[in-house]
PDB file of C-alpha atoms in Angstrom:
ATOM      1  CA  MET A1282     160.471  22.644   2.613  1.00 53.00           C
ATOM      2  CA  LEU A1283     159.993  18.944   1.948  1.00 49.00           C
ATOM      3  CA  ILE A1284     156.247  19.224   2.554  1.00 59.00           C
ATOM      4  CA  LYS A1285     156.020  22.116   0.083  1.00 62.00           C
ATOM      5  CA  LYS A1286     157.775  20.057  -2.598  1.00 66.00           C
ATOM      6  CA  ALA A1287     155.493  17.093  -1.913  1.00 61.00           C
ATOM      7  CA  VAL A1288     152.357  19.252  -2.255  1.00 59.00           C
ATOM      8  CA  ILE A1289     153.545  20.790  -5.525  1.00 70.00           C
ATOM      9  CA  GLY A1290     154.499  17.356  -6.877  1.00 68.00           C
ATOM     10  CA  SER A1291     151.095  15.974  -5.943  1.00 67.00           C
ATOM     11  CA  LEU A1292     149.281  18.832  -7.692  1.00 66.00           C
ATOM     12  CA  VAL A1293     151.326  18.391 -10.863  1.00 68.00           C
ATOM     13  CA  SER A1294     150.695  14.634 -10.845  1.00 70.00           C
ATOM     14  CA  LEU A1295     146.989  15.235 -10.326  1.00 63.00           C
ATOM     15  CA  GLY A1296     146.928  17.639 -13.283  1.00 67.00           C
ATOM     16  CA  PHE A1297     148.598  15.071 -15.538  1.00 65.00           C
ATOM     17  CA  ALA A1298     146.181  12.388 -14.393  1.00 62.00           C
ATOM     18  CA  PHE A1299     143.138  14.554 -15.246  1.00 62.00           C
ATOM     19  CA  ALA A1300     144.603  15.469 -18.642  1.00 65.00           C
ATOM     20  CA  VAL A1301     145.236  11.837 -19.576  1.00 61.00           C
ATOM     21  CA  ALA A1302     141.881  10.648 -18.215  1.00 59.00           C
ATOM     22  CA  SER A1303     139.902  13.282 -20.104  1.00 61.00           C
ATOM     23  CA  GLY A1304     141.557  12.322 -23.380  1.00 58.00           C
ATOM     24  CA  LYS A1305     141.894  15.988 -24.264  1.00 54.00           C
ATOM     25  CA  ALA A1306     145.564  16.541 -23.581  1.00 48.00           C
ATOM     26  CA  ASP A1307     147.084  19.258 -25.713  1.00 51.00           C
ATOM     27  CA  SER A1308     149.255  16.818 -27.590  1.00 53.00           C
ATOM     28  CA  GLN A1309     146.180  14.817 -28.624  1.00 52.00           C
ATOM     29  CA  MET A1310     144.050  17.730 -29.815  1.00 53.00           C
ATOM     30  CA  THR A1311     143.774  18.240 -33.545  1.00 58.00           C
ATOM     31  CA  HIS A1312     144.582  21.616 -34.952  1.00 57.00           C
ATOM     32  CA  SER A1313     143.446  22.790 -38.317  1.00 59.00           C
ATOM     33  CA  MET A1314     145.178  25.378 -40.445  1.00 56.00           C
ATOM     34  CA  PRO A1315     143.129  27.650 -42.657  1.00 56.00           C
ATOM     35  CA  SER A1316     143.244  26.258 -46.146  1.00 54.00           C
ATOM     36  CA  SER A1317     143.597  29.096 -48.556  1.00 53.00           C
ATOM     37  CA  GLU A1318     144.877  28.972 -52.068  1.00 53.00           C
ATOM     38  CA  ASN A1319     146.901  32.146 -51.559  1.00 53.00           C
ATOM     39  CA  SER A1320     148.673  31.309 -48.298  1.00 55.00           C
ATOM     40  CA  GLN A1321     151.990  29.515 -48.327  1.00 57.00           C
ATOM     41  CA  THR A1322     152.676  27.737 -45.062  1.00 64.00           C
ATOM     42  CA  ASN A1323     156.197  26.583 -45.867  1.00 73.00           C
ATOM     43  CA  GLN A1324     157.858  30.010 -45.831  1.00 81.00           C
ATOM     44  CA  PHE A1325     159.331  32.009 -42.997  1.00 81.00           C
ATOM     45  CA  TYR A1326     157.941  35.447 -42.320  1.00 83.00           C
ATOM     46  CA  ARG A1327     160.357  38.247 -41.563  1.00 83.00           C
ATOM     47  CA  ILE A1328     159.728  39.972 -38.253  1.00 84.00           C
ATOM     48  CA  GLU A1329     160.958  43.533 -38.333  1.00 88.00           C
ATOM     49  CA  GLN A1330     162.674  44.785 -35.208  1.00 89.00           C
ATOM     50  CA  PRO A1331     163.802  48.331 -34.473  1.00 92.00           C
ATOM     51  CA  LEU A1332     167.518  48.962 -34.873  1.00 93.00           C
ATOM     52  CA  TRP A1333     167.978  49.782 -31.173  1.00 94.00           C
ATOM     53  CA  VAL A1334     166.614  46.329 -30.191  1.00 93.00           C
ATOM     54  CA  LYS A1335     169.061  44.604 -32.529  1.00 91.00           C
ATOM     55  CA  GLY A1336     171.900  46.711 -31.130  1.00 94.00           C
ATOM     56  CA  ALA A1337     170.919  46.017 -27.513  1.00 96.00           C
ATOM     57  CA  VAL A1338     170.730  42.251 -28.106  1.00 95.00           C
ATOM     58  CA  THR A1339     174.111  42.279 -29.878  1.00 95.00           C
ATOM     59  CA  ALA A1340     175.744  44.384 -27.145  1.00 96.00           C
ATOM     60  CA  GLY A1341     174.286  42.143 -24.428  1.00 96.00           C
ATOM     61  CA  GLY A1342     175.557  39.011 -26.166  1.00 95.00           C
ATOM     62  CA  LEU A1343     179.041  40.466 -26.636  1.00 95.00           C
ATOM     63  CA  GLY A1344     179.058  41.578 -23.000  1.00 95.00           C
ATOM     64  CA  LEU A1345     178.181  38.064 -21.808  1.00 95.00           C
ATOM     65  CA  ILE A1346     180.881  36.546 -24.033  1.00 94.00           C
ATOM     66  CA  GLY A1347     183.409  38.998 -22.580  1.00 92.00           C
ATOM     67  CA  LEU A1348     182.317  38.125 -19.037  1.00 91.00           C
ATOM     68  CA  GLU A1349     182.780  34.397 -19.713  1.00 90.00           C
ATOM     69  CA  ILE A1350     186.241  34.959 -21.196  1.00 88.00           C
ATOM     70  CA  TRP A1351     187.244  37.012 -18.182  1.00 85.00           C
ATOM     71  CA  TRP A1352     185.764  34.516 -15.687  1.00 81.00           C
ATOM     72  CA  PHE A1353     187.338  31.384 -17.140  1.00 80.00           C
ATOM     73  CA  LEU A1354     190.585  32.659 -18.669  1.00 80.00           C
ATOM     74  CA  LEU A1355     191.646  35.960 -17.153  1.00 77.00           C
ATOM     75  CA  SER A1356     190.548  35.935 -13.509  1.00 72.00           C
ATOM     76  CA  LYS A1357     193.272  34.767 -11.177  1.00 67.00           C
ATOM     77  CA  PRO A1358     192.688  32.932  -7.922  1.00 67.00           C
ATOM     78  CA  LYS A1359     193.012  35.132  -4.860  1.00 75.00           C
ATOM     79  CA  SER A1360     196.379  34.758  -3.227  1.00 80.00           C
ATOM     80  CA  GLN A1361     197.761  35.827   0.093  1.00 85.00           C
ATOM     81  CA  LYS A1362     201.331  36.105   1.288  1.00 88.00           C
ATOM     82  CA  ALA A1363     201.968  34.501   4.660  1.00 86.00           C
ATOM     83  CA  LYS A1364     202.728  36.777   7.599  1.00 90.00           C
ATOM     84  CA  THR A1365     205.537  35.794   9.951  1.00 89.00           C
ATOM     85  CA  TYR A1366     204.830  35.510  13.692  1.00 87.00           C
ATOM     86  CA  GLN A1367     207.666  34.266  15.946  1.00 89.00           C
ATOM     87  CA  SER A1368     209.564  32.816  12.935  1.00 89.00           C
ATOM     88  CA  ILE A1369     206.485  30.840  11.736  1.00 91.00           C
ATOM     89  CA  GLN A1370     204.689  31.844   8.549  1.00 93.00           C
ATOM     90  CA  GLU A1371     200.911  31.880   9.154  1.00 94.00           C
ATOM     91  CA  VAL A1372     197.868  32.145   6.918  1.00 93.00           C
ATOM     92  CA  THR A1373     194.218  31.633   7.852  1.00 93.00           C
ATOM     93  CA  ILE A1374     192.258  29.815   5.138  1.00 93.00           C
ATOM     94  CA  THR A1375     188.460  29.921   5.292  1.00 92.00           C
ATOM     95  CA  VAL A1376     186.787  26.714   4.128  1.00 91.00           C
ATOM     96  CA  ASP A1377     183.309  27.602   2.838  1.00 90.00           C
ATOM     97  CA  GLY A1378     182.381  26.179  -0.563  1.00 87.00           C
ATOM     98  CA  GLY A1379     186.091  26.103  -1.389  1.00 88.00           C
ATOM     99  CA  TYR A1380     189.276  27.601   0.030  1.00 91.00           C
ATOM    100  CA  GLU A1381     189.714  31.342   0.526  1.00 90.00           C
ATOM    101  CA  PRO A1382     192.452  32.246  -0.259  1.00 91.00           C
ATOM    102  CA  SER A1383     193.085  29.405  -2.665  1.00 89.00           C
ATOM    103  CA  ARG A1384     196.727  30.411  -3.261  1.00 92.00           C
ATOM    104  CA  VAL A1385     199.183  30.973  -0.409  1.00 92.00           C
ATOM    105  CA  VAL A1386     202.685  32.375  -0.928  1.00 93.00           C
ATOM    106  CA  VAL A1387     205.389  31.339   1.576  1.00 93.00           C
ATOM    107  CA  ASN A1388     209.198  31.337   1.803  1.00 92.00           C
ATOM    108  CA  ALA A1389     211.275  28.168   1.520  1.00 91.00           C
ATOM    109  CA  GLY A1390     213.093  26.837   4.580  1.00 91.00           C
ATOM    110  CA  GLN A1391     210.771  28.455   7.150  1.00 93.00           C
ATOM    111  CA  PRO A1392     208.045  26.668   9.100  1.00 93.00           C
ATOM    112  CA  VAL A1393     204.506  27.248   7.789  1.00 94.00           C
ATOM    113  CA  ARG A1394     201.264  27.109   9.759  1.00 94.00           C
ATOM    114  CA  LEU A1395     198.068  26.967   7.681  1.00 94.00           C
ATOM    115  CA  LYS A1396     195.071  27.647   9.909  1.00 95.00           C
ATOM    116  CA  PHE A1397     191.939  26.182   8.319  1.00 94.00           C
ATOM    117  CA  LEU A1398     188.638  27.643   9.557  1.00 94.00           C
ATOM    118  CA  ARG A1399     185.830  25.413   8.272  1.00 93.00           C
ATOM    119  CA  HIS A1400     182.308  26.864   7.940  1.00 93.00           C
ATOM    120  CA  ASP A1401     180.993  24.472   5.275  1.00 90.00           C
ATOM    121  CA  PRO A1402     179.215  21.417   6.751  1.00 91.00           C
ATOM    122  CA  SER A1403     179.553  19.287   3.598  1.00 89.00           C
ATOM    123  CA  GLY A1404     181.382  16.003   3.929  1.00 89.00           C
ATOM    124  CA  CYS A1405     183.704  16.768   1.054  1.00 88.00           C
ATOM    125  CA  LEU A1406     185.383  19.653   2.868  1.00 91.00           C
ATOM    126  CA  GLU A1407     185.759  17.932   6.228  1.00 92.00           C
ATOM    127  CA  GLN A1408     189.270  16.779   5.361  1.00 93.00           C
ATOM    128  CA  VAL A1409     192.271  18.565   3.852  1.00 93.00           C
ATOM    129  CA  VAL A1410     195.127  16.680   2.192  1.00 94.00           C
ATOM    130  CA  LEU A1411     198.625  17.954   1.394  1.00 94.00           C
ATOM    131  CA  PRO A1412     200.053  14.963  -0.508  1.00 93.00           C
ATOM    132  CA  ASP A1413     203.551  16.417  -1.044  1.00 92.00           C
ATOM    133  CA  PHE A1414     204.030  16.731   2.721  1.00 92.00           C
ATOM    134  CA  HIS A1415     202.188  13.476   3.601  1.00 93.00           C
ATOM    135  CA  ILE A1416     199.560  15.356   5.617  1.00 93.00           C
ATOM    136  CA  ALA A1417     195.858  14.537   5.894  1.00 93.00           C
ATOM    137  CA  SER A1418     193.856  16.283   8.588  1.00 93.00           C
ATOM    138  CA  TYR A1419     190.219  16.337   9.675  1.00 94.00           C
ATOM    139  CA  LEU A1420     188.733  19.855   9.913  1.00 92.00           C
ATOM    140  CA  GLU A1421     186.266  20.442  12.752  1.00 93.00           C
ATOM    141  CA  LEU A1422     183.213  22.524  11.858  1.00 93.00           C
ATOM    142  CA  ASN A1423     183.473  26.205  12.951  1.00 93.00           C
ATOM    143  CA  GLN A1424     186.888  25.638  14.516  1.00 93.00           C
ATOM    144  CA  VAL A1425     190.433  26.514  13.484  1.00 93.00           C
ATOM    145  CA  THR A1426     192.609  23.519  12.629  1.00 93.00           C
ATOM    146  CA  PRO A1427     196.326  24.359  12.328  1.00 95.00           C
ATOM    147  CA  ILE A1428     198.559  22.360   9.992  1.00 94.00           C
ATOM    148  CA  GLU A1429     202.313  22.841  10.252  1.00 93.00           C
ATOM    149  CA  PHE A1430     205.079  21.845   7.855  1.00 93.00           C
ATOM    150  CA  THR A1431     208.380  23.201   6.537  1.00 93.00           C
ATOM    151  CA  PRO A1432     208.782  23.394   2.746  1.00 92.00           C
ATOM    152  CA  GLN A1433     212.433  23.038   1.757  1.00 91.00           C
ATOM    153  CA  GLN A1434     212.267  23.411  -2.034  1.00 92.00           C
ATOM    154  CA  PRO A1435     210.653  26.246  -4.044  1.00 93.00           C
ATOM    155  CA  GLY A1436     207.684  25.177  -6.145  1.00 92.00           C
ATOM    156  CA  GLN A1437     203.925  24.798  -6.104  1.00 93.00           C
ATOM    157  CA  TYR A1438     202.362  22.296  -3.731  1.00 94.00           C
ATOM    158  CA  THR A1439     198.647  21.542  -3.863  1.00 93.00           C
ATOM    159  CA  PHE A1440     196.226  20.957  -1.045  1.00 94.00           C
ATOM    160  CA  ALA A1441     192.748  19.562  -1.625  1.00 93.00           C
ATOM    161  CA  CYS A1442     189.645  18.260   0.054  1.00 91.00           C
ATOM    162  CA  GLY A1443     189.308  14.550   0.726  1.00 88.00           C
ATOM    163  CA  MET A1444     187.563  13.986  -2.623  1.00 90.00           C
ATOM    164  CA  ASN A1445     190.008  16.220  -4.579  1.00 89.00           C
ATOM    165  CA  MET A1446     187.129  18.403  -5.800  1.00 90.00           C
ATOM    166  CA  PHE A1447     188.263  21.651  -4.155  1.00 91.00           C
ATOM    167  CA  ARG A1448     191.924  22.603  -4.440  1.00 91.00           C
ATOM    168  CA  GLY A1449     194.383  25.218  -3.377  1.00 92.00           C
ATOM    169  CA  VAL A1450     198.088  25.880  -3.896  1.00 93.00           C
ATOM    170  CA  VAL A1451     200.957  26.669  -1.568  1.00 93.00           C
ATOM    171  CA  GLU A1452     203.523  28.563  -3.639  1.00 92.00           C
ATOM    172  CA  VAL A1453     206.982  28.316  -2.101  1.00 92.00           C
ATOM    173  CA  ARG A1454     209.508  30.951  -3.162  1.00 90.00           C
TER     174      ARG A1454
END
């Protein structure tokens, strides 16, 4: 992949070098406009488009605006309620370009075990931090790392990567 990029970069550089050396680069070429007494070059010309093209462009634009509104304002992060095994609430969180699920719902006063399964090799996601519980843990690649704590008070407690770029929430009810 690196060799391919180097070859393409070399070809582009060679093309620029030939263009500059020849003195005929497009930006240096002179262009002449036809000089006619009747033509006016300072006006815009109307380009007629069929009505269906105008409608399709408008509908496409409105559809994209709607998609952006939904994506940024209306979509909710995926949440998962913890399942109880032997009086411990457990949730498996996949770490791959973020946290999935990014919102975990648990009950107050019961022990919680978050099992982080890290697939992403980036350095940012190699650590998870739960500042409200004073927990920071290293996540091994392609292994499950359990983190246990007991939330006493209802509320929302965040967890994040070591750089605080990717975040999730533990919602205690």
